[in-house]
Each structure stands twice: as structure tokens, then as C-alpha cells.
C-alpha positions as YAML, in Angstrom:
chain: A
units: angstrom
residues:
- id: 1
  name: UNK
  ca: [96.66, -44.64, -46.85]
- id: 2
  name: UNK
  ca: [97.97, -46.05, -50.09]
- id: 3
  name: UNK
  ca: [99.83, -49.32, -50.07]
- id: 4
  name: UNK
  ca: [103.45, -49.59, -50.12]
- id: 5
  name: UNK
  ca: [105.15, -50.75, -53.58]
- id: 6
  name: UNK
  ca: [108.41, -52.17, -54.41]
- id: 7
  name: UNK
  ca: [110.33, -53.56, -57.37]
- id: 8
  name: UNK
  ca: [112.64, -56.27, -56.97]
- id: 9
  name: UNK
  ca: [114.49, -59.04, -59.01]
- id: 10
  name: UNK
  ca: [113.79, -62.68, -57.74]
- id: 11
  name: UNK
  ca: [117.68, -64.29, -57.04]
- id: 12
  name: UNK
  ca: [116.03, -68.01, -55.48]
- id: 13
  name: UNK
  ca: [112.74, -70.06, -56.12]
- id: 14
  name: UNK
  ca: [112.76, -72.70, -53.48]
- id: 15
  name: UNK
  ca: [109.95, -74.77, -52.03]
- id: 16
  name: UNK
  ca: [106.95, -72.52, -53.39]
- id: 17
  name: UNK
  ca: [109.12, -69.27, -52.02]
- id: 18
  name: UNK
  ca: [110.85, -66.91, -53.84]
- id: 19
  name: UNK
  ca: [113.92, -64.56, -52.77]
- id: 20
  name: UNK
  ca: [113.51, -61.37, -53.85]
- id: 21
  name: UNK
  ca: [116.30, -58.79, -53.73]
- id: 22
  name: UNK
  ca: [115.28, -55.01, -53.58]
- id: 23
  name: UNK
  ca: [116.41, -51.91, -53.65]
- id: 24
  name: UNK
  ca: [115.38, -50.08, -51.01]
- id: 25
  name: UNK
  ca: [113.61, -47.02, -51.72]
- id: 26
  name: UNK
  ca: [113.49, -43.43, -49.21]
- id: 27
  name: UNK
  ca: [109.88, -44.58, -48.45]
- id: 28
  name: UNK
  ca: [110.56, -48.25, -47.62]
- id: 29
  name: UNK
  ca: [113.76, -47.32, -45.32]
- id: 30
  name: UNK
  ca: [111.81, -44.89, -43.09]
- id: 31
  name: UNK
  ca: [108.57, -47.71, -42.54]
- id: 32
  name: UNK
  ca: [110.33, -50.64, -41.00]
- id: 33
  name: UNK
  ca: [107.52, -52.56, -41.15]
- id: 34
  name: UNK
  ca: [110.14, -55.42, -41.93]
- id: 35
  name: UNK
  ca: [112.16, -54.94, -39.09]
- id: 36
  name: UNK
  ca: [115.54, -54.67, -41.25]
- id: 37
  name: UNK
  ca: [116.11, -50.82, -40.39]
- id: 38
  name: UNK
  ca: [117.39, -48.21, -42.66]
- id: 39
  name: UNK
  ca: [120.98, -49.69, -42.46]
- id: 40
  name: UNK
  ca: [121.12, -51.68, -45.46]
- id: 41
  name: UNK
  ca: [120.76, -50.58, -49.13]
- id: 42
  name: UNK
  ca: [119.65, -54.21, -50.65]
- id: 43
  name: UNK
  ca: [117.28, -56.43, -48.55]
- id: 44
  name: UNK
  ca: [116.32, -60.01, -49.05]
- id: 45
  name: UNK
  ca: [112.67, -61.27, -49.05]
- id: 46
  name: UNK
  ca: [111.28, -64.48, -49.04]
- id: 47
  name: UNK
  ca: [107.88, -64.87, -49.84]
- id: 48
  name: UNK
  ca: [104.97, -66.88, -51.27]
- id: 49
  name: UNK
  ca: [106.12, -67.38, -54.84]
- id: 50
  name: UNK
  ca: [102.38, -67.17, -56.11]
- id: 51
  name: UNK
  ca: [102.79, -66.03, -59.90]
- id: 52
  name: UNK
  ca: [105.29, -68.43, -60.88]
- id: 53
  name: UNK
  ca: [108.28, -66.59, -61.09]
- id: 54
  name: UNK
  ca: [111.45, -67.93, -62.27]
- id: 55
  name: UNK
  ca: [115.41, -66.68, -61.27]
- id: 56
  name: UNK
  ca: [116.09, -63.53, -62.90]
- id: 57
  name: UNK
  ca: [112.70, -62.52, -63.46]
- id: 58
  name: UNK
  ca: [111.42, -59.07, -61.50]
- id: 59
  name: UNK
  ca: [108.10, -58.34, -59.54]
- id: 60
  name: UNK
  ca: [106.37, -55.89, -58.23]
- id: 61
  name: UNK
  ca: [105.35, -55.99, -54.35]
- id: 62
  name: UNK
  ca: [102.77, -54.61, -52.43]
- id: 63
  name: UNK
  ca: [102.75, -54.14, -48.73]
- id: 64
  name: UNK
  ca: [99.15, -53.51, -48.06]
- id: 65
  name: UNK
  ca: [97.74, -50.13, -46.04]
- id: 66
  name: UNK
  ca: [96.22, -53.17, -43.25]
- id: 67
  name: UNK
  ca: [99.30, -54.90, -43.07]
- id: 68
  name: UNK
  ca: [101.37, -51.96, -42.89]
- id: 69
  name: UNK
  ca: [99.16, -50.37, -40.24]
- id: 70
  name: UNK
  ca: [99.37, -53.70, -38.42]
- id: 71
  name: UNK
  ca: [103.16, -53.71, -38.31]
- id: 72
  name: UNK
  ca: [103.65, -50.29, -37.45]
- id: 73
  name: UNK
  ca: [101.26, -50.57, -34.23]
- id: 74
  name: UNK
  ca: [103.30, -53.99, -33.04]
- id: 75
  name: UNK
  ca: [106.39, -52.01, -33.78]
- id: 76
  name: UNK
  ca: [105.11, -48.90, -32.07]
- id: 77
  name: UNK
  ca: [102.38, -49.05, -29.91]
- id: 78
  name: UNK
  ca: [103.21, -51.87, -27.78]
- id: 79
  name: UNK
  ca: [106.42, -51.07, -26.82]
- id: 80
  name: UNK
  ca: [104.98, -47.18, -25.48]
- id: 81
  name: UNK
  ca: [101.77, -48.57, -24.06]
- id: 82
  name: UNK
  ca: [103.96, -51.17, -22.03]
- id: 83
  name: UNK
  ca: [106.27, -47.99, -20.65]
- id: 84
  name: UNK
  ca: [103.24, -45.80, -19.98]
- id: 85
  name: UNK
  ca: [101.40, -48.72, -18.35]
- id: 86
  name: UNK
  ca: [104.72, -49.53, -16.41]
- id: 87
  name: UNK
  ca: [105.40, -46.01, -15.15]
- id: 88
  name: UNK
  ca: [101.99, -45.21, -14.11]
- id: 89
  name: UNK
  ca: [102.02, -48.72, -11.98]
- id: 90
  name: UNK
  ca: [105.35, -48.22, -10.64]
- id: 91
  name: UNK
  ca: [104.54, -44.88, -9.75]
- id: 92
  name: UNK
  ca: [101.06, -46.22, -7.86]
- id: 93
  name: UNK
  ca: [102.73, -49.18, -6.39]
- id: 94
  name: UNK
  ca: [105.83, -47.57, -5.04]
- id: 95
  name: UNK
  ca: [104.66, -46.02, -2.29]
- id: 96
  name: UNK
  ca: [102.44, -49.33, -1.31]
- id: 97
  name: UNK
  ca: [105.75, -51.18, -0.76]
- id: 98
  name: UNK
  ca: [107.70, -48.27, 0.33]
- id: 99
  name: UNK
  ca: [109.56, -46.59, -2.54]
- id: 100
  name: UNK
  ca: [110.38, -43.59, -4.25]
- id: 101
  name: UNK
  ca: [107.21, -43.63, -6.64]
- id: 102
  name: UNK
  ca: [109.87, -41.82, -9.52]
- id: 103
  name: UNK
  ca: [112.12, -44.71, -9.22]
- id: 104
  name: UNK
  ca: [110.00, -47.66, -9.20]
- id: 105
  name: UNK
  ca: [107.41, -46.16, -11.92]
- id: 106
  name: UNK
  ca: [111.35, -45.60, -14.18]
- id: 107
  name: UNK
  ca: [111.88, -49.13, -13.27]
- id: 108
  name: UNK
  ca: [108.92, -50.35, -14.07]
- id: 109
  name: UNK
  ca: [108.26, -48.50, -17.22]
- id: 110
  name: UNK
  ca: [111.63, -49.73, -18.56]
- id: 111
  name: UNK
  ca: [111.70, -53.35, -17.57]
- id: 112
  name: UNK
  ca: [107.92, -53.50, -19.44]
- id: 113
  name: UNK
  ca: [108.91, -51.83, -22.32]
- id: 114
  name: UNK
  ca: [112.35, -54.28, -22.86]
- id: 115
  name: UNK
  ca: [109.95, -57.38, -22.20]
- id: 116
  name: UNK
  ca: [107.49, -55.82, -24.57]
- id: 117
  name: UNK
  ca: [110.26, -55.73, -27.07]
- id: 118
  name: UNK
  ca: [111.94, -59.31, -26.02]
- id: 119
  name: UNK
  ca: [107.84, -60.42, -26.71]
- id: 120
  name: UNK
  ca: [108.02, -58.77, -30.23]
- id: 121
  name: UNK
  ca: [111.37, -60.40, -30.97]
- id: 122
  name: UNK
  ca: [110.18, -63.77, -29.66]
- id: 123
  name: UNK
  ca: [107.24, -63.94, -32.01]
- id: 124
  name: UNK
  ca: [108.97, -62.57, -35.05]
- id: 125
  name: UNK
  ca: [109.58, -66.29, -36.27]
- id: 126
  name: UNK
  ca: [105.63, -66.90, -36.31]
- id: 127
  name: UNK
  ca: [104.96, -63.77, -37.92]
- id: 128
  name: UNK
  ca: [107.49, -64.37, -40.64]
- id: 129
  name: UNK
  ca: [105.54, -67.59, -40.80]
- id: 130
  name: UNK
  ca: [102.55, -66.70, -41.83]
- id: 131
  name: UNK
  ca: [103.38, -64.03, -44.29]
- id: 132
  name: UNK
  ca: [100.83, -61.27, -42.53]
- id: 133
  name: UNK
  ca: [103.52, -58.72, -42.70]
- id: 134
  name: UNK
  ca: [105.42, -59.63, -45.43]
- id: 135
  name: UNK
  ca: [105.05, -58.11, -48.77]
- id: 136
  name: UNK
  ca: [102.92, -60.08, -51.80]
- id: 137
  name: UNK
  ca: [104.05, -60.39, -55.03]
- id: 138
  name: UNK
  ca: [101.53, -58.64, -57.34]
- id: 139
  name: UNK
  ca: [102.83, -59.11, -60.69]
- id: 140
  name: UNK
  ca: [105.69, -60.32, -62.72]
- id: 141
  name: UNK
  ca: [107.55, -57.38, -64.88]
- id: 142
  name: UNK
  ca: [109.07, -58.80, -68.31]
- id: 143
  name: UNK
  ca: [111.47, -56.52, -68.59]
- id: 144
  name: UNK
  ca: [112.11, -56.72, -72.38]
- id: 145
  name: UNK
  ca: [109.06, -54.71, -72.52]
- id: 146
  name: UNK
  ca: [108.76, -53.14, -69.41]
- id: 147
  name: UNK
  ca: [107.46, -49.59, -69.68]
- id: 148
  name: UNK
  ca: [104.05, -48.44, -70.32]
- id: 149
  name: UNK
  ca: [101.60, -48.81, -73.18]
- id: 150
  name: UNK
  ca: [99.14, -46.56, -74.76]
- id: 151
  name: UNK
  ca: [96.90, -46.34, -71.42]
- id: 152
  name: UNK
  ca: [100.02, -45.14, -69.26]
- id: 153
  name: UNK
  ca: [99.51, -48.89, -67.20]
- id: 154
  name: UNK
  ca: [102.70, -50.99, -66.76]
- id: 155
  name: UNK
  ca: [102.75, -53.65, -69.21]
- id: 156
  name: UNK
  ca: [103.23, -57.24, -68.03]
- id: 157
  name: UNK
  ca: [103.56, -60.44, -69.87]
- id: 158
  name: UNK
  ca: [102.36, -62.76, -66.95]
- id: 159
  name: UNK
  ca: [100.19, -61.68, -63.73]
...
């Protein structure tokens, strides 16, 4: 699995952090690794501002294959493993306390899966935090000579 690039154009540098405003691309809409959905056309990052850029300038991201593979199983996973886990103990504990084993295994599997969601939601802040599943900047595009040289490699002034 390759690792997920964008291109954006840094709007705030504040505190070490930079605000990057990108475009979002076909591929980066249908991951939602980020948690902003496919509904908006421009998103706002802020991240580690570790090359120095400056307002105005524009670098290149990278959402690595771990990271990516990371968020997708939090966004995923969890939320089906807690219905699957909450149907099949609904449906083994219904009859134990006198219930329809369908109904209290739907119950069950529903009220895990919106806690397993609430859970996600809940410790969004501390993943935001610590930048695990945010996108790092990987280079700073000057982009009075943006394009590519003689080797076909984007050219860069500062990286």
C-alpha cells in the first residue's frame, strides 16, 4: 500500500503548527482517515510545522500506509466488531434472562456499536493531539520553480 499524498498551501504558522488548506483530491475524499467526510471540497489541517514553512508557501503531505491502515481499522473495525460482539451476546444472553434472543442480540449489537462510536468520538481530541493520524509535511514546493527537472523528480528549494 502506497502512502497517501497531498498538496496544499499553508494559510497560518502558529505556535510550531501550520494550517494547511487543501484541495481535496477523489482519493483523499473516499479514505476518511481524517474524519472530515467527503462533504467538503477544501479542508483545513493543522500540523507539526517541521520544515519551516512560512504563509503562502505550499507543501507536500504524506499520510503514511501505517497510519492510514491505523485510522481506517479505528474507523472501521471497531465499530463492526462491537455490533458483531453485541449481537452474538444479546442473542446468547436473551434467553438467560428471558427474551426474544433476535431482539436483545439487535439491541445489543446497536447500543455497542453507538458506544463504540461515542468512544471513537471521545478520543478524537487525543488523537488529534499527538499527530498519529494526521498527515506530515514532507517538503516545501517553491512554486516559482515548481515542476520537474532533468531526472523527472519535483524540484524543491527547501526540504
Amino acid at each position: 500500500m502506497r502512502p497517501m499524498n497531498e498538496c496544499g498551501q499553508i494559510v497560518q504558522v502558529d505556535n510550531g503548527n501550520a494550517t494547511i488548506k487543501v484541495k481535496r483530491s477523489s482519493t483523499c475524499a473516499s479514505c476518511g482517515a481524517c474524519g472530515m467526510g467527503a462533504h467538503q471540497e477544501d479542508m483545513l489541517l493543522t500540523i507539526p510545522n517541521r520544515l519551516g514553512g512560512r504563509v503562502g508557501d505550499y507543501a507536500e503531505l504524506e499520510l503514511s500506509s501505517k497510519q492510514l491502515i491505523k485510522a481506517s481499522a479505528i474507523t472501521y473495525i471497531v465499530p463492526l466488531s462491537a455490533l458483531i460482539v453485541g449481537v452474538t451476546g444479546g442473542y446468547i444472553l436473551g434467553p438467560m434472562i428471558g427474551l426474544d434472543p433476535e431482539l436483545t442480540g439487535s439491541i445489543a449489537g446497536l447500543t455497542l456499536t453507538v458506544l463504540s462510536f461515542l468512544g471513537i468520538r471521545l478520543l478524537e481530541p487525543r488523537f488529534k493531539r499527538g499527530h498519529n493520524f494526521s498527515p506530515q509535511m514532507v517538503k516545501i514546493i517553491d512554486m516559482e520553480t515548481k515542476g520537474e527537472d532533468l531526472d523527472g523528480k519535483q524540484q524543491s528549494v527547501r526540504a
